[in-house]
XYZ file of N, CA, C and O in Angstrom:
464
model
N 0.849 -1.180 0.000
C 0.000 0.000 0.000
C 0.892 1.240 0.000
O 1.798 1.358 0.807
N 0.645 2.150 -0.888
C 1.446 3.372 -1.011
C 1.110 4.318 0.143
O -0.033 4.429 0.560
N 2.159 4.982 0.629
C 1.950 5.968 1.688
C 1.380 7.229 1.080
O 1.761 7.641 -0.007
N 0.493 7.851 1.831
C -0.061 9.136 1.417
C 0.293 10.161 2.468
O 0.274 9.857 3.652
N 0.608 11.397 2.005
C 0.894 12.426 3.002
C -0.350 12.688 3.839
O -1.469 12.542 3.360
N -0.171 13.049 5.115
C -1.338 13.351 5.935
C -2.052 14.573 5.391
O -1.470 15.381 4.673
N -3.307 14.660 5.726
C -4.060 15.840 5.331
C -3.393 17.059 5.960
O -2.855 16.972 7.067
N -3.416 18.203 5.271
C -2.727 19.384 5.781
C -3.060 19.723 7.223
O -2.205 20.151 7.967
N -4.295 19.509 7.630
C -4.672 19.834 8.999
C -3.918 18.962 9.994
O -3.771 19.315 11.145
N -3.404 17.811 9.540
C -2.683 16.907 10.427
C -1.268 17.389 10.712
O -0.620 16.869 11.593
N -0.779 18.362 9.961
C 0.558 18.891 10.216
C 0.483 19.859 11.388
O -0.074 20.937 11.278
N 1.056 19.456 12.486
C 1.092 20.330 13.647
C 2.198 21.359 13.506
O 2.967 21.370 12.536
N 2.299 22.208 14.505
C 3.288 23.284 14.466
C 4.713 22.729 14.389
O 5.523 23.190 13.590
N 5.007 21.722 15.203
C 6.360 21.159 15.198
C 6.682 20.566 13.832
O 7.779 20.781 13.293
N 5.744 19.831 13.250
C 5.976 19.199 11.947
C 6.228 20.247 10.873
O 7.147 20.105 10.052
N 5.449 21.305 10.875
C 5.639 22.350 9.872
C 6.993 23.030 10.059
O 7.710 23.278 9.082
N 7.381 23.289 11.284
C 8.692 23.896 11.531
C 9.821 22.987 11.054
O 10.808 23.467 10.480
N 9.705 21.687 11.274
C 10.737 20.753 10.819
C 10.810 20.763 9.301
O 11.899 20.831 8.714
N 9.653 20.711 8.639
C 9.655 20.737 7.170
C 10.262 22.035 6.650
O 11.028 22.030 5.676
N 9.961 23.150 7.298
C 10.542 24.425 6.870
C 12.057 24.431 7.069
O 12.802 24.939 6.224
N 12.526 23.850 8.166
C 13.967 23.784 8.416
C 14.663 22.941 7.349
O 15.780 23.255 6.935
N 13.998 21.895 6.890
C 14.589 21.019 5.875
C 14.413 21.547 4.457
O 15.038 21.030 3.526
N 13.606 22.566 4.293
C 13.391 23.132 2.949
C 14.663 23.749 2.382
O 14.796 23.897 1.169
N 15.618 24.085 3.250
C 16.893 24.655 2.795
C 17.929 23.584 2.480
O 18.993 23.890 1.979
N 17.646 22.342 2.833
C 18.581 21.253 2.568
C 18.663 20.305 3.746
O 18.105 20.574 4.817
N 19.362 19.184 3.567
C 19.460 18.167 4.619
C 20.118 18.715 5.886
O 21.003 19.567 5.819
N 19.637 18.209 7.016
C 20.186 18.605 8.312
C 20.105 17.419 9.270
O 19.243 16.566 9.135
N 20.965 17.438 10.272
C 20.863 16.458 11.357
C 19.972 17.056 12.435
O 19.617 18.247 12.399
N 19.602 16.225 13.400
C 18.634 16.642 14.411
C 18.974 17.923 15.142
O 18.141 18.819 15.270
N 20.201 18.028 15.649
C 20.568 19.218 16.400
C 20.494 20.464 15.518
O 20.027 21.525 15.953
N 20.914 20.341 14.263
C 20.845 21.477 13.339
C 19.391 21.860 13.057
O 19.079 23.045 12.901
N 18.504 20.878 13.011
C 17.076 21.176 12.831
C 16.577 21.979 14.031
O 15.894 22.999 13.865
N 16.928 21.542 15.242
C 16.501 22.268 16.448
C 17.011 23.708 16.426
O 16.268 24.637 16.752
N 18.276 23.896 16.054
C 18.849 25.245 15.995
C 18.148 26.096 14.938
O 17.883 27.280 15.165
N 17.875 25.518 13.785
C 17.217 26.256 12.704
C 15.823 26.688 13.114
O 15.418 27.839 12.883
N 15.069 25.776 13.720
C 13.709 26.110 14.163
C 13.756 27.249 15.177
O 12.981 28.211 15.074
N 14.660 27.172 16.135
C 14.763 28.236 17.138
C 15.119 29.567 16.483
O 14.528 30.603 16.796
N 16.067 29.553 15.549
C 16.489 30.792 14.882
C 15.371 31.357 14.011
O 15.093 32.565 14.044
N 14.730 30.501 13.216
C 13.689 30.981 12.301
C 12.442 31.463 13.029
O 11.683 32.275 12.494
N 12.223 30.986 14.244
C 11.053 31.415 15.012
C 11.406 32.551 15.972
O 10.580 32.936 16.794
N 12.618 33.074 15.849
C 13.041 34.133 16.754
C 13.090 33.667 18.197
O 12.907 34.461 19.112
N 13.321 32.378 18.395
C 13.371 31.823 19.742
C 12.010 31.457 20.303
O 11.920 30.935 21.407
N 10.968 31.710 19.545
C 9.607 31.422 20.020
C 9.268 29.949 20.050
O 8.398 29.522 20.798
N 9.949 29.168 19.239
C 9.714 27.721 19.208
C 11.044 27.035 19.462
O 12.020 27.269 18.747
N 11.067 26.220 20.481
C 12.264 25.435 20.802
C 11.832 23.979 20.920
O 11.109 23.636 21.847
N 12.267 23.181 19.961
C 11.923 21.768 19.977
C 12.921 21.012 20.836
O 14.130 21.091 20.610
N 12.432 20.285 21.816
C 13.292 19.417 22.601
C 13.561 18.142 21.814
O 12.889 17.848 20.817
N 14.533 17.368 22.241
C 14.883 16.150 21.516
C 13.716 15.172 21.360
O 13.525 14.594 20.296
N 12.922 14.992 22.420
C 11.803 14.054 22.332
C 10.803 14.505 21.281
O 10.376 13.709 20.434
N 10.422 15.767 21.311
C 9.471 16.291 20.329
C 10.051 16.211 18.930
O 9.369 15.788 17.980
N 11.309 16.587 18.779
C 11.934 16.567 17.456
C 11.945 15.165 16.879
O 11.493 14.946 15.753
N 12.450 14.203 17.629
C 12.604 12.863 17.063
C 11.267 12.138 16.911
O 11.095 11.340 15.997
N 10.297 12.441 17.751
C 8.948 11.907 17.551
C 8.356 12.491 16.262
O 7.754 11.773 15.464
N 8.553 13.781 16.067
C 8.048 14.441 14.860
C 8.746 13.897 13.624
O 8.084 13.602 12.610
N 10.061 13.749 13.676
C 10.795 13.183 12.531
C 10.314 11.775 12.204
O 10.151 11.415 11.034
N 10.088 10.968 13.243
C 9.603 9.606 13.014
C 8.240 9.628 12.317
O 8.004 8.912 11.347
N 7.344 10.486 12.796
C 6.015 10.594 12.198
C 6.104 11.065 10.746
O 5.445 10.509 9.862
N 6.926 12.084 10.501
C 7.090 12.599 9.141
C 7.726 11.550 8.231
O 7.353 11.419 7.065
N 8.677 10.798 8.761
C 9.334 9.747 7.990
C 8.335 8.650 7.624
O 8.269 8.204 6.469
N 7.539 8.222 8.595
C 6.537 7.184 8.344
C 5.504 7.631 7.319
O 4.969 6.811 6.574
N 5.233 8.939 7.264
C 4.274 9.486 6.302
C 4.917 9.754 4.943
O 4.237 10.156 4.004
N 6.239 9.569 4.840
C 6.924 9.809 3.583
C 7.213 11.277 3.300
O 7.498 11.649 2.166
N 7.160 12.117 4.347
C 7.375 13.553 4.153
C 8.829 13.962 4.349
O 9.241 15.019 3.889
N 9.591 13.120 5.046
C 11.039 13.307 5.159
C 11.699 11.951 4.933
O 11.076 10.904 5.111
N 12.964 12.004 4.550
C 13.738 10.779 4.342
C 15.094 10.941 5.008
O 15.636 12.047 5.063
N 15.616 9.832 5.509
C 16.977 9.846 6.017
C 17.899 9.776 4.809
O 17.658 9.001 3.884
N 18.930 10.616 4.802
C 19.833 10.680 3.652
C 21.275 10.488 4.111
O 21.628 10.825 5.238
N 22.115 9.948 3.229
C 23.529 9.784 3.593
C 24.227 11.143 3.647
O 23.771 12.113 3.041
N 25.327 11.179 4.389
C 26.120 12.408 4.443
C 27.584 12.017 4.454
O 27.952 10.914 4.841
N 28.400 12.935 4.009
C 29.835 12.649 3.954
C 30.661 13.808 4.489
O 31.778 14.033 4.055
N 30.114 14.524 5.438
C 30.819 15.644 6.045
C 31.891 15.085 6.973
O 31.576 14.526 8.027
N 33.180 15.180 6.606
C 34.235 14.567 7.407
C 34.379 15.176 8.800
O 34.870 14.536 9.707
N 33.928 16.389 8.988
C 34.028 17.038 10.291
C 32.871 16.699 11.207
O 32.847 17.112 12.358
N 31.915 15.953 10.695
C 30.719 15.636 11.470
C 30.840 14.277 12.144
O 31.590 13.411 11.709
N 30.074 14.098 13.190
C 29.994 12.833 13.901
C 29.306 11.819 12.988
O 28.190 12.047 12.521
N 29.961 10.704 12.726
C 29.423 9.686 11.825
C 28.117 9.080 12.341
O 27.363 8.496 11.565
N 27.845 9.242 13.622
C 26.599 8.689 14.184
C 25.381 9.553 13.885
O 24.253 9.110 14.065
N 25.610 10.783 13.446
C 24.484 11.681 13.181
C 23.687 11.198 11.982
O 24.242 10.805 10.962
N 22.378 11.299 12.128
C 21.487 10.971 11.017
C 21.030 12.275 10.377
O 20.638 13.209 11.073
N 21.081 12.300 9.078
C 20.640 13.479 8.331
C 19.292 13.196 7.701
O 19.020 12.070 7.261
N 18.468 14.234 7.657
C 17.127 14.119 7.093
C 16.952 15.181 6.023
O 17.558 16.242 6.073
N 16.077 14.861 5.060
C 15.747 15.822 4.006
C 14.259 15.733 3.729
O 13.627 14.690 3.935
N 13.708 16.819 3.250
C 12.293 16.871 2.892
C 12.103 16.142 1.560
O 12.958 16.219 0.678
N 10.995 15.420 1.425
C 10.680 14.719 0.178
C 9.745 15.584 -0.662
O 9.267 16.633 -0.211
N 9.465 15.127 -1.878
C 8.506 15.843 -2.723
C 7.143 15.923 -2.036
O 6.488 16.971 -2.062
N 6.712 14.818 -1.412
C 5.439 14.835 -0.684
C 5.499 15.800 0.493
O 4.510 16.463 0.814
N 6.662 15.888 1.138
C 6.827 16.825 2.244
C 6.711 18.267 1.785
O 6.089 19.094 2.447
N 7.324 18.563 0.631
C 7.208 19.928 0.084
C 5.750 20.249 -0.246
O 5.265 21.345 0.046
N 5.049 19.290 -0.837
C 3.639 19.509 -1.188
C 2.795 19.720 0.069
O 1.938 20.619 0.104
N 3.033 18.908 1.104
C 2.272 19.048 2.348
C 2.563 20.388 3.015
O 1.644 21.044 3.517
N 3.828 20.809 3.022
C 4.172 22.098 3.625
C 3.531 23.247 2.859
O 2.977 24.165 3.468
N 3.599 23.179 1.531
C 2.980 24.256 0.732
C 1.482 24.340 0.996
O 0.929 25.439 1.139
N 0.810 23.189 1.075
C -0.634 23.200 1.324
C -0.942 23.744 2.711
O -1.871 24.537 2.881
N -0.167 23.346 3.703
C -0.385 23.864 5.052
C -0.167 25.374 5.096
O -0.925 26.096 5.739
N 0.846 25.861 4.402
C 1.104 27.302 4.366
C -0.015 28.051 3.648
O -0.385 29.162 4.056
N -0.580 27.438 2.600
C -1.741 28.068 1.933
C -2.917 28.171 2.896
O -3.603 29.193 2.953
N -3.153 27.098 3.662
C -4.253 27.110 4.627
C -4.027 28.196 5.681
O -4.953 28.927 6.041
N -2.808 28.302 6.161
C -2.503 29.319 7.164
C -2.645 30.727 6.592
O -3.126 31.635 7.279
N -2.250 30.914 5.335
C -2.386 32.229 4.713
C -3.856 32.614 4.583
O -4.222 33.766 4.829
N -4.709 31.646 4.222
C -6.156 31.940 4.145
C -6.684 32.333 5.523
O -7.489 33.254 5.653
N -6.208 31.662 6.570
C -6.632 31.985 7.923
C -6.168 33.391 8.318
O -6.933 34.173 8.889
N -4.942 33.727 7.991
C -4.420 35.066 8.282
C -5.208 36.122 7.515
O -5.576 37.168 8.075
N -5.498 35.861 6.249
C -6.287 36.811 5.447
C -7.667 37.028 6.069
O -8.154 38.166 6.119
N -8.278 35.956 6.544
C -9.591 36.069 7.190
C -9.478 36.900 8.463
O -10.300 37.792 8.713
N -8.440 36.637 9.262
C -8.263 37.375 10.513
C -8.025 38.858 10.254
O -8.545 39.715 10.985
N -7.268 39.171 9.232
C -6.982 40.585 8.927
C -8.233 41.340 8.495
O -8.300 42.563 8.627
N -9.220 40.628 7.990
C -10.463 41.268 7.555
C -11.422 41.516 8.717
O -12.461 42.146 8.528
N -11.080 41.064 9.895
C -11.950 41.229 11.061
C -11.620 42.546 11.758
O -10.570 42.689 12.379
N -12.528 43.524 11.680
C -12.241 44.835 12.271
C -11.915 44.774 13.763
O -11.079 45.532 14.244
N -12.526 43.875 14.477
C -12.313 43.820 15.925
C -10.979 43.186 16.296
O -10.577 43.207 17.448
N -10.267 42.637 15.307
C -8.941 42.066 15.562
C -7.821 42.980 15.104
O -6.652 42.696 15.353
N -8.169 44.062 14.435
C -7.128 45.002 13.976
C -6.502 45.693 15.161
O -7.182 45.994 16.153
N -5.224 45.990 15.063
C -4.573 46.721 16.173
C -5.181 48.110 16.323
O -5.627 48.728 15.348
N -5.204 48.585 17.558
C -5.704 49.942 17.805
C -4.740 50.936 17.171
O -3.524 50.751 17.231
N -5.264 52.014 16.574
C -4.375 53.026 16.007
C -3.542 53.674 17.123
O -4.031 53.930 18.206
N -2.305 53.925 16.816
C -1.403 54.507 17.828
C -1.640 55.976 17.997
O -2.130 56.692 17.237
C-alpha cells in the first residue's frame, strides 16, 4: 500500500517547523533544532523528544527521508534528514491554509490593532 501524506490539517506546528527547516537542505537533528529556534526568533524550541517523535512521524508518512552524508568534520553517528517531494507539497498546502486563515483574521475589524 502506497503511503499518502497526511491531510494538511494533520501537520502540527512542530511538523511544519521541521519541514521548513529542511526546505533549505538536509540537516541532522541538532541542526534542525537550531534552525527552528532561529527561524522562530526563539519562540519555538523543539526538545529532543518532540523533534525525534516528529521526525519519526514525518518519515513514516513519507514527508522526510533519512539521507547519507559525507561531512568529514561531522559525527558519523548523526542521522541526516531531508524533505521529500510529498513533504514539500504538504508544507505548501499547510502554508496556503494558514495564509487563508491570516487573510480572514486581517479582515476582522475587531482584531485590527488599535491606532497609535
